[in-house]
mmCIF file of C-alpha atoms and ligand atoms in Angstrom:
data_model
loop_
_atom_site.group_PDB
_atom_site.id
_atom_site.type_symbol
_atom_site.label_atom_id
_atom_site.label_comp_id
_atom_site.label_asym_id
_atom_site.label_seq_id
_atom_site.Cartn_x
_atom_site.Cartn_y
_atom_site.Cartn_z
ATOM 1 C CA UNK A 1302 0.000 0.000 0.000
ATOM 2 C CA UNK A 1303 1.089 3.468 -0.457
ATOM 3 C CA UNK A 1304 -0.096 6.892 1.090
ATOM 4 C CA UNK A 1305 -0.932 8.637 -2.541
ATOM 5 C CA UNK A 1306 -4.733 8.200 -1.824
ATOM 6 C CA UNK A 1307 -4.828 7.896 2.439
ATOM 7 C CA UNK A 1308 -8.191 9.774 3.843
ATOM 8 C CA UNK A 1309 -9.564 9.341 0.725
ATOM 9 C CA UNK A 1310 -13.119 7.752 0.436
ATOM 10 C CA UNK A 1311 -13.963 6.419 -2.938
ATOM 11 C CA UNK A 1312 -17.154 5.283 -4.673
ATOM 12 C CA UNK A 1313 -16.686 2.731 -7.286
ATOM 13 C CA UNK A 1314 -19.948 2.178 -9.037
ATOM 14 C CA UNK A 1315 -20.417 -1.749 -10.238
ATOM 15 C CA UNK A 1316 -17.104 -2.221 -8.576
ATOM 16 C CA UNK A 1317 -17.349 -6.357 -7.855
ATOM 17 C CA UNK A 1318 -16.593 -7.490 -11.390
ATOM 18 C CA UNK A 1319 -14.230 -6.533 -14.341
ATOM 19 C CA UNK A 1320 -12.806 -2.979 -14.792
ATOM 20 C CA UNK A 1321 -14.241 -2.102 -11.723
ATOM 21 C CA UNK A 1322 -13.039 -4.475 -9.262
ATOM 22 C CA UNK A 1323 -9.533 -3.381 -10.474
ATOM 23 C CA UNK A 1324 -10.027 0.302 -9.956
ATOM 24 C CA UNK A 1325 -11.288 -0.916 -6.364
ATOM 25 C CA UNK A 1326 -8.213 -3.214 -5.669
ATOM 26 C CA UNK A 1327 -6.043 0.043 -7.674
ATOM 27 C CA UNK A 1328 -7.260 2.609 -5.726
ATOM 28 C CA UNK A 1329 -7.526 0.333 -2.083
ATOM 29 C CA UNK A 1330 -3.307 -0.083 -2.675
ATOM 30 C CA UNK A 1331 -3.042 3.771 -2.726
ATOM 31 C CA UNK A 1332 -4.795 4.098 0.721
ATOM 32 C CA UNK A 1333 -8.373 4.971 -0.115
ATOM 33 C CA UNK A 1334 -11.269 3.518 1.588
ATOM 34 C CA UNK A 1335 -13.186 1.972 -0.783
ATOM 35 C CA UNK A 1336 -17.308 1.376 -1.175
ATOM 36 C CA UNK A 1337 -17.311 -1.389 -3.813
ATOM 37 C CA UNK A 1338 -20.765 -0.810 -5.167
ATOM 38 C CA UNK A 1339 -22.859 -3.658 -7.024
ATOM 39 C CA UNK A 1340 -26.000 -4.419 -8.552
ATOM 40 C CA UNK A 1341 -26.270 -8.237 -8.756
ATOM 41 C CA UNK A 1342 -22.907 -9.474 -7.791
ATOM 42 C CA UNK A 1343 -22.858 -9.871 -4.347
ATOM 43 C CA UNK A 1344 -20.571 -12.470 -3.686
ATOM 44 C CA UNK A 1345 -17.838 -10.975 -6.150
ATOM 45 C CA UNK A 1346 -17.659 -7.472 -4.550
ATOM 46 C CA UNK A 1347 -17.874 -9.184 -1.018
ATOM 47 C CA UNK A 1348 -14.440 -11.028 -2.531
ATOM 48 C CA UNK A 1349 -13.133 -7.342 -3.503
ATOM 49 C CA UNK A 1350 -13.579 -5.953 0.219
ATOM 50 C CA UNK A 1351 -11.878 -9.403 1.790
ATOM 51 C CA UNK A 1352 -8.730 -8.763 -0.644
ATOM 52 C CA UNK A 1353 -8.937 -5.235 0.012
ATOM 53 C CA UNK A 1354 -8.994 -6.151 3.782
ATOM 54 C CA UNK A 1355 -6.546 -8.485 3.931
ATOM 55 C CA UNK A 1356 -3.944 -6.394 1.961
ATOM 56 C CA UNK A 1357 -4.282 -4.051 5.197
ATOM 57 C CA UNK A 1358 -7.371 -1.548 3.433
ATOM 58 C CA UNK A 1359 -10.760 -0.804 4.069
ATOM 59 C CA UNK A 1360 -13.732 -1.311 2.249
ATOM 60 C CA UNK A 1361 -17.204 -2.096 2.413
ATOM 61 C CA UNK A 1362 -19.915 -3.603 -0.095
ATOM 62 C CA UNK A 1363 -23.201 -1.426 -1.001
ATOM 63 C CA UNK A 1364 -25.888 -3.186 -3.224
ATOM 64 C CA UNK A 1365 -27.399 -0.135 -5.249
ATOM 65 C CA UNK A 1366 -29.124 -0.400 -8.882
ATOM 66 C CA UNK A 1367 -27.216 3.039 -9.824
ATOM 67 C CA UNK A 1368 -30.391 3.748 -12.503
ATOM 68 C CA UNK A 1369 -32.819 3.985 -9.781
ATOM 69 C CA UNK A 1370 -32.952 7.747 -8.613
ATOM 70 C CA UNK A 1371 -33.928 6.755 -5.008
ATOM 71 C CA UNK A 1372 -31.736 4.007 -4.750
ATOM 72 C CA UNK A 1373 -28.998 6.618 -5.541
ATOM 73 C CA UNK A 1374 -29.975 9.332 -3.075
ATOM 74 C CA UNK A 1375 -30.156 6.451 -0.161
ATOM 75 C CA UNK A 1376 -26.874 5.190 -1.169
ATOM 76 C CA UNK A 1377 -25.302 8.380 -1.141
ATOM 77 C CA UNK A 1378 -26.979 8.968 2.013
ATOM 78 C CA UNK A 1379 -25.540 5.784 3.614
ATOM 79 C CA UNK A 1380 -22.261 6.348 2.726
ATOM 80 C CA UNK A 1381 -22.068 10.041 3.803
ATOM 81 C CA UNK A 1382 -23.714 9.063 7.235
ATOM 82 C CA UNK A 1383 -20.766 6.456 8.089
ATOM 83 C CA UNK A 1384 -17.755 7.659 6.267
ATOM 84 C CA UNK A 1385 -18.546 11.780 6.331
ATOM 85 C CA UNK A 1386 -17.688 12.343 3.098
ATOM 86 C CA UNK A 1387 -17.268 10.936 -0.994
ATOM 87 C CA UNK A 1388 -13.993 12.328 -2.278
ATOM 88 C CA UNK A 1389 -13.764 10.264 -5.133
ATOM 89 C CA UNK A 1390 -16.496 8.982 -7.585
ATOM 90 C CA UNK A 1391 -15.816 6.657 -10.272
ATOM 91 C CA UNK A 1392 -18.864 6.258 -12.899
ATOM 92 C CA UNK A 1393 -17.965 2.829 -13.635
ATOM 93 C CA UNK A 1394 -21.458 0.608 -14.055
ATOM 94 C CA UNK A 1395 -21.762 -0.203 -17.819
ATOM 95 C CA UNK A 1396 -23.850 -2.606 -19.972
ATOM 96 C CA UNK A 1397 -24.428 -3.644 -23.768
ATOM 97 C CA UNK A 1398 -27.569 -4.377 -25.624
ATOM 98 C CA UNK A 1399 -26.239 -4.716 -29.442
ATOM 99 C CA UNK A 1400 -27.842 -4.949 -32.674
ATOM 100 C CA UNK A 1401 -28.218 -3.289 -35.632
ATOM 101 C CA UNK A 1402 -30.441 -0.696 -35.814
ATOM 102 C CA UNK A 1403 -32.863 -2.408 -37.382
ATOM 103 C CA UNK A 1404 -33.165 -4.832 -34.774
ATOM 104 C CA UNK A 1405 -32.554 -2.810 -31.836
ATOM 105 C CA UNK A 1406 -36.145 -2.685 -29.584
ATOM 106 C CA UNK A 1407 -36.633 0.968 -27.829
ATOM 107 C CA UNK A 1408 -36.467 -1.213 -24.823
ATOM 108 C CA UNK A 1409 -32.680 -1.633 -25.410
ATOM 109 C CA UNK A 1410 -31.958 1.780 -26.119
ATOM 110 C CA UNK A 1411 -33.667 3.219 -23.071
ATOM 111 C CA UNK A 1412 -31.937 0.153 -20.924
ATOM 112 C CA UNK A 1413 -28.458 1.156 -22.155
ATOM 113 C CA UNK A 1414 -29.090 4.312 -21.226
ATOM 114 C CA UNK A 1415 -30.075 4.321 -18.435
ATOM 115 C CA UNK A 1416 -27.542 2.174 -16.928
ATOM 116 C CA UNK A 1417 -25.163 3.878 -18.420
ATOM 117 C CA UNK A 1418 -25.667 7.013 -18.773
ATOM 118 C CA UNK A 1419 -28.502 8.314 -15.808
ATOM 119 C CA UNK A 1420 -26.853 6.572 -13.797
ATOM 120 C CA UNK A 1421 -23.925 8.810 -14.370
ATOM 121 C CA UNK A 1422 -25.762 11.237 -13.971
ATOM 122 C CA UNK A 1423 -27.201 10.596 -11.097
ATOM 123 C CA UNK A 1424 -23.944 9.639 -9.248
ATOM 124 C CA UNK A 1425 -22.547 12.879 -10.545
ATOM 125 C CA UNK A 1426 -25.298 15.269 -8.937
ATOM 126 C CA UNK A 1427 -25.877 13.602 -5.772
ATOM 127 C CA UNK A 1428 -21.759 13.213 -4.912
ATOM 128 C CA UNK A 1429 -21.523 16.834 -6.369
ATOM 129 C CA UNK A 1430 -23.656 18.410 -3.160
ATOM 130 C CA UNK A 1431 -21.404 16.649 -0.472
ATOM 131 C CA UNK A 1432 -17.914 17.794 -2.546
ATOM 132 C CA UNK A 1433 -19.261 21.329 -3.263
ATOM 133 C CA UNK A 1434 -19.632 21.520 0.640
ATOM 134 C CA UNK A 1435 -16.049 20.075 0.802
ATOM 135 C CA UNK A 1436 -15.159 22.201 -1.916
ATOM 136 C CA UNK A 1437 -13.064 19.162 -3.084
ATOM 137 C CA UNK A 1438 -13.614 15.973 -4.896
ATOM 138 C CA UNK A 1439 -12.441 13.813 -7.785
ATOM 139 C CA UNK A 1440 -15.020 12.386 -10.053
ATOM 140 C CA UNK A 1441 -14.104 9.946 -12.939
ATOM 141 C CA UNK A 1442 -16.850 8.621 -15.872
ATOM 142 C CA UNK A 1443 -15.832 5.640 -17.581
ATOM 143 C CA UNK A 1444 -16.436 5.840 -21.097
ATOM 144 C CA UNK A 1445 -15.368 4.407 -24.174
ATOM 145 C CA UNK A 1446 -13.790 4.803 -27.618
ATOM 146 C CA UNK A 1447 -16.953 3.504 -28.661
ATOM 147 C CA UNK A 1448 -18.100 7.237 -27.436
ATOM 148 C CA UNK A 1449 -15.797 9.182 -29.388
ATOM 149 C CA UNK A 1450 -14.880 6.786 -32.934
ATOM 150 C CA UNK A 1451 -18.433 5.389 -32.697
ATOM 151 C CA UNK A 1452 -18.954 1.327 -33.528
ATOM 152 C CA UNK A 1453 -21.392 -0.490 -35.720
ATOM 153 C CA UNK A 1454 -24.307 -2.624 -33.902
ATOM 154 C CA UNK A 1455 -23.518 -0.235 -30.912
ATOM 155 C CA UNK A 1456 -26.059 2.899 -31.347
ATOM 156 C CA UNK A 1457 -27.451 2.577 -27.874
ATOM 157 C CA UNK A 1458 -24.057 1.975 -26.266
ATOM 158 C CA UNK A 1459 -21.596 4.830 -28.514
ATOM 159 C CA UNK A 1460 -24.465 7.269 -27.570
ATOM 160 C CA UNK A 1461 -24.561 6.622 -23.740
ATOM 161 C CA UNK A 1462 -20.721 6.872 -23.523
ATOM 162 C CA UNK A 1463 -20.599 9.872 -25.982
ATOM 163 C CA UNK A 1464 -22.944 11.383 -23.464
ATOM 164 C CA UNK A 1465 -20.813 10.788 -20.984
ATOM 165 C CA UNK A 1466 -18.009 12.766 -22.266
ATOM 166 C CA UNK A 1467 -20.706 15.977 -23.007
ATOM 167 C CA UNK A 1468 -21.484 15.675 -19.379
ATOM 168 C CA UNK A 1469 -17.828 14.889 -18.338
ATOM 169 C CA UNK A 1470 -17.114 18.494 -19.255
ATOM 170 C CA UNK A 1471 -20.428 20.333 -18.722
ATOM 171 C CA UNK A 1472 -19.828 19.523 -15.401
ATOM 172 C CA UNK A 1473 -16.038 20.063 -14.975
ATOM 173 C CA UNK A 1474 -16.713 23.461 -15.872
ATOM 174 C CA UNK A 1475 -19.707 23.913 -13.238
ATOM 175 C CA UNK A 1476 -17.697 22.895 -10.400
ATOM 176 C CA UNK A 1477 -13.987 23.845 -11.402
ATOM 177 C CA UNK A 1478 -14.450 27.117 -9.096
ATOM 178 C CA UNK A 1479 -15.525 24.965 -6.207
ATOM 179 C CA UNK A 1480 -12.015 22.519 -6.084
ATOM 180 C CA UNK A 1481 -13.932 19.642 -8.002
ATOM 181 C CA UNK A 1482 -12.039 18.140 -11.105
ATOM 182 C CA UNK A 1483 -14.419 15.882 -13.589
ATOM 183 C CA UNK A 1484 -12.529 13.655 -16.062
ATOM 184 C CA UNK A 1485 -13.394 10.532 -18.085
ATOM 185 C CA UNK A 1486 -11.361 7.487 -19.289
ATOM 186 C CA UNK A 1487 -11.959 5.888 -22.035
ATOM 187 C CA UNK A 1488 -10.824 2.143 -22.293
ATOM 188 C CA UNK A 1489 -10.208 0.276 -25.743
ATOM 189 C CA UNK A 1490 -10.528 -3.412 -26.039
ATOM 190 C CA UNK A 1491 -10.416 -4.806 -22.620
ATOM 191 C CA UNK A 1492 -10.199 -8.100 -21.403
ATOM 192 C CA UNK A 1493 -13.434 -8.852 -19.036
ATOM 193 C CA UNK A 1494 -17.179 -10.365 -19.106
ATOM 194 C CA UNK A 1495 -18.797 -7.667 -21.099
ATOM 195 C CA UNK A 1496 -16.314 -8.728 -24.213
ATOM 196 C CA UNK A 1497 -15.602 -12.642 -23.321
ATOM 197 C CA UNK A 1498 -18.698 -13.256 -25.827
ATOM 198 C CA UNK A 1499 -17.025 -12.451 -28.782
ATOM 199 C CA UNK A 1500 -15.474 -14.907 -31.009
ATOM 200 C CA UNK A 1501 -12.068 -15.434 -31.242
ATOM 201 C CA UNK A 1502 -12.209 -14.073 -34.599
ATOM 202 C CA UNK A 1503 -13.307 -10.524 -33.893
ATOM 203 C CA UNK A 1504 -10.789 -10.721 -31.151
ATOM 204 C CA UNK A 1505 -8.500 -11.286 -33.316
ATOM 205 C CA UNK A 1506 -9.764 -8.548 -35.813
ATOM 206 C CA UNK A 1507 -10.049 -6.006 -33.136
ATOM 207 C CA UNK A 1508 -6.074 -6.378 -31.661
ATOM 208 C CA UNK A 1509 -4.599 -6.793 -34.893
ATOM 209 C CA UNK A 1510 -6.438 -2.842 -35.065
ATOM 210 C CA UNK A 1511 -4.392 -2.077 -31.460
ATOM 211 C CA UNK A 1512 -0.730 -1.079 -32.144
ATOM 212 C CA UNK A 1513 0.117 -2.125 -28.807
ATOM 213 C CA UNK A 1514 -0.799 -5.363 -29.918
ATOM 214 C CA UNK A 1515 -2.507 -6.508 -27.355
ATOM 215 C CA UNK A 1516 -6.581 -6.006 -25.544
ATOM 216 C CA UNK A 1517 -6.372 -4.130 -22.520
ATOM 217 C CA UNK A 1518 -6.136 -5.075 -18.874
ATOM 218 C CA UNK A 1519 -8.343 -4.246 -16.295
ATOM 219 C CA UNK A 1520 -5.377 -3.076 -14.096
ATOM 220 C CA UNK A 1521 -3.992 -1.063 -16.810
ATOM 221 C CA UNK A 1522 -7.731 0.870 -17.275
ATOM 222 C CA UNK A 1523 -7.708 1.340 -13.379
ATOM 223 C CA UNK A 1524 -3.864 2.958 -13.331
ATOM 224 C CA UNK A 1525 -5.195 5.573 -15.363
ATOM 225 C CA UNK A 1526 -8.380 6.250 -13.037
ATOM 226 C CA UNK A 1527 -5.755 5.990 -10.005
ATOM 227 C CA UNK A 1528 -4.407 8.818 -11.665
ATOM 228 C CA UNK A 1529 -6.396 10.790 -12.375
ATOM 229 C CA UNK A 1530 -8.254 10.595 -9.194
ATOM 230 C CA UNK A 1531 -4.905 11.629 -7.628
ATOM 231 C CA UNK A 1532 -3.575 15.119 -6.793
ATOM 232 C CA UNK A 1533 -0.634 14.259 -9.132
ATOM 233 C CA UNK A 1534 -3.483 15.358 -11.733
ATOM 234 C CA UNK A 1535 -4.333 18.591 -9.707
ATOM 235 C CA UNK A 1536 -4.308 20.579 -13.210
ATOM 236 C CA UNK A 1537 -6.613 18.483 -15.149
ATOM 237 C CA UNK A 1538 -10.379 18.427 -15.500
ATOM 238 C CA UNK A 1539 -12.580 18.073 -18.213
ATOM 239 C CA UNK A 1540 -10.406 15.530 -20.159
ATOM 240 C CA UNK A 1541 -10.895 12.046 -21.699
ATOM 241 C CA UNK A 1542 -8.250 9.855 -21.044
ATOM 242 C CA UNK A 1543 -7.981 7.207 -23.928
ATOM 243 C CA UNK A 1544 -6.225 3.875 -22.535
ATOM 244 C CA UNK A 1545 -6.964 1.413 -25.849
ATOM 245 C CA UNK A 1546 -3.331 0.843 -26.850
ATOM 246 C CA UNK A 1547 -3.249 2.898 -29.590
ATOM 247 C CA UNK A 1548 -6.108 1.439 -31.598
ATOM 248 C CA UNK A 1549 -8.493 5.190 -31.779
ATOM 249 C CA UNK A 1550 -5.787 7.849 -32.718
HETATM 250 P P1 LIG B 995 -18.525 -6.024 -16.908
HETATM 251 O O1 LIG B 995 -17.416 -6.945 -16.555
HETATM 252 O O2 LIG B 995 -19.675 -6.501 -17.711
HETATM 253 O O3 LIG B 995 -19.060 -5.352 -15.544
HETATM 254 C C1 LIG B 995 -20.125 -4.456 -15.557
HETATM 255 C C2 LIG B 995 -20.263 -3.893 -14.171
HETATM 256 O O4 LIG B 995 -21.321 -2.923 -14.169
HETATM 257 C C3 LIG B 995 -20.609 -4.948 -13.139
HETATM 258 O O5 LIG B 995 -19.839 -4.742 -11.976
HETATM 259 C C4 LIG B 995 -22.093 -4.684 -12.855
HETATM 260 O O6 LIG B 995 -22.482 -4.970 -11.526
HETATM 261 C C5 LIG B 995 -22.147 -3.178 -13.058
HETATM 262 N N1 LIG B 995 -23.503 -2.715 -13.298
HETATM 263 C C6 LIG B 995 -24.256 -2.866 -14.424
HETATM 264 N N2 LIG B 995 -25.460 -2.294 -14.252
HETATM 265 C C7 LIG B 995 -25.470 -1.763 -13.003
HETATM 266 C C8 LIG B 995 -26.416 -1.039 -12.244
HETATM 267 N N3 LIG B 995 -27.617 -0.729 -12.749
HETATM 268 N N4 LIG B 995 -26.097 -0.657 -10.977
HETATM 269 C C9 LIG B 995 -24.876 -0.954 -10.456
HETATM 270 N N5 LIG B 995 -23.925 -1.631 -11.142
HETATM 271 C C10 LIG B 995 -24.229 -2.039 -12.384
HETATM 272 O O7 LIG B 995 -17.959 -4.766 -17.705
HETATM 273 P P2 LIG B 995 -16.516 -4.076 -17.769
HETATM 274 O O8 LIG B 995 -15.905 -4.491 -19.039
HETATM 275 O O9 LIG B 995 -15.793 -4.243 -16.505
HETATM 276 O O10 LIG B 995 -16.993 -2.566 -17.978
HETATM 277 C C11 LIG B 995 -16.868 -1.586 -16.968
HETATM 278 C C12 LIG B 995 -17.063 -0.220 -17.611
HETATM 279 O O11 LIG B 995 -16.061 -0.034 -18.623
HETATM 280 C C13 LIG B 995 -18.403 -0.068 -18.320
HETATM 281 O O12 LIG B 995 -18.888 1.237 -18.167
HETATM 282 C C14 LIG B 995 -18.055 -0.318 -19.787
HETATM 283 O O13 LIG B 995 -18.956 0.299 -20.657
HETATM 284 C C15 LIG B 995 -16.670 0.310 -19.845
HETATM 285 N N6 LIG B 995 -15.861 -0.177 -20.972
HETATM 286 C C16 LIG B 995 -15.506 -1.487 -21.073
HETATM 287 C C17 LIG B 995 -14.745 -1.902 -22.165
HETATM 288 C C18 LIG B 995 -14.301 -3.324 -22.347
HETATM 289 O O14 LIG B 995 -13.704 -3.615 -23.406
HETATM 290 N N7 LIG B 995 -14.532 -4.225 -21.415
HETATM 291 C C19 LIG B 995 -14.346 -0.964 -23.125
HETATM 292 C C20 LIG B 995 -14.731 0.363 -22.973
HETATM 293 C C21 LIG B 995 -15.485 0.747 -21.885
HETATM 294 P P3 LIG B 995 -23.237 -6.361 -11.117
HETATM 295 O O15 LIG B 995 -22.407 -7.483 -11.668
HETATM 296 O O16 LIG B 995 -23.265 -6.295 -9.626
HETATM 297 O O17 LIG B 995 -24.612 -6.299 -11.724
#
């Protein structure tokens, strides 16, 4: 463990699986105290607070559909009441619905969305009251370079993460004046559930397109949210950080 992130409390939404549970683990090593939210996977992010405890951190588990408005505000509320404070917020909860357009059901738009996006959102406006009385916070959307190159069969998903970089800055400039920095990664081709679907073919299509030559690892997603979520990047807000290995340039 080092000290980089010590007194820090940190929200990481859908934190039990995937990209998430390695920002978690990432940002438990630099000292934080870290709420590993979930939606469904209970026993995963209850794994992610024992590692994080037996490493020497703290952490804690805190079922919360991120969508849900109320669910939000009571989570918020929770963590707030027993740790004080949320200095750093990491929009991480993501699905996929694909299809073509023509097959795509409004259903799986508004799902997408929603979870994606509104939850965002919502995270975003409810952490921004308790840092704006801190007057100091970190927040950190995860988006993709689905959001910004834009990917066939992906409408739903390209528009919630393009959202997420409009709101990304919308709200880095709101609260600049009041010591909270917004920023937004944006992962390539990373190795976790949401792409162990595809065939080995695309996979092989898609890194031959990465000139690192490789898919992304969790850990190397979560170094850059570390970062950012650090005071070494006191200077920056309103930025997308691409970590894809080279593949959207
Ligand atoms: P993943 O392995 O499928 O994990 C998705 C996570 O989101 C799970 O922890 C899940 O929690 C959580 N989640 C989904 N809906 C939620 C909700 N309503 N409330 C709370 N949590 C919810 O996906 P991943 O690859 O780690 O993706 C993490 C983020 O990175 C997503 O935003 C994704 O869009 C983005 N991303 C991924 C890639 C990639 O190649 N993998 C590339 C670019 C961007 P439960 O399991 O508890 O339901």
């Amino acid at each position: 463990m080092t000290a980089q992130l010590e007194d820090k409390i940190a929200l990481v939404t859908g934190g039990g699986r995937g990209i998430g549970r390695a920002i978690c683990l990432e940002l438990a090593a630099r000292g934080a105290t870290v709420i590993v939210n979930y939606k469904s996977s209970a026993a995963a992010a209850a794994e992610v607070v024992t590692q994080i405890k037996a490493a020497g951190g703290l952490a804690k588990s805190l079922q919360t559909d991120v969508s849900d408005a109320d669910q939000v505000a009571a989570m918020f509320k929770a963590i707030v009441s027993e740790f004080g404070t949320v200095d750093i917020l990491v929009n991480n909860a993501g699905m996929t619905r694909d299809n073509v357009i023509m097959m795509m059901k409004p259903a799986d738009f508004d799902v997408v969305i929603e979870t994606n996006l509104r939850s965002c959102w919502l995270c975003c406006k409810t952490a921004a009251r308790t840092m704006m009385r801190k007057r100091k916070g970190s927040i950190i959307n995860i988006t993709s370079v689905v959001g910004i190159a834009g990917n066939g069969g992906q409408t739903n998903y390209a528009a919630s993460k393009a959202g997420i970089i409009g709101l990304t800055k919308s709200l880095a400039k709101e609260v600049a004046a009041r010591g909270i920095r917004v920023n937004a990664v944006a992962p390539g081709f990373v190795e976790t559930d949401m792409t162990a679907d595809l065939t080995d073919d695309i996979k092989e299509k898609a890194i031959e397109a990465i000139p690192l030559g490789r898919m992304g690892a969790p850990e190397d997603i979560a170094k850059a949210v570390a970062f950012l979520a650090s005071d070494d990047a006191a200077y920056i807000t309103g930025q997308t950080l691409v970590v894809d290995g080279g593949m959207v340039m």
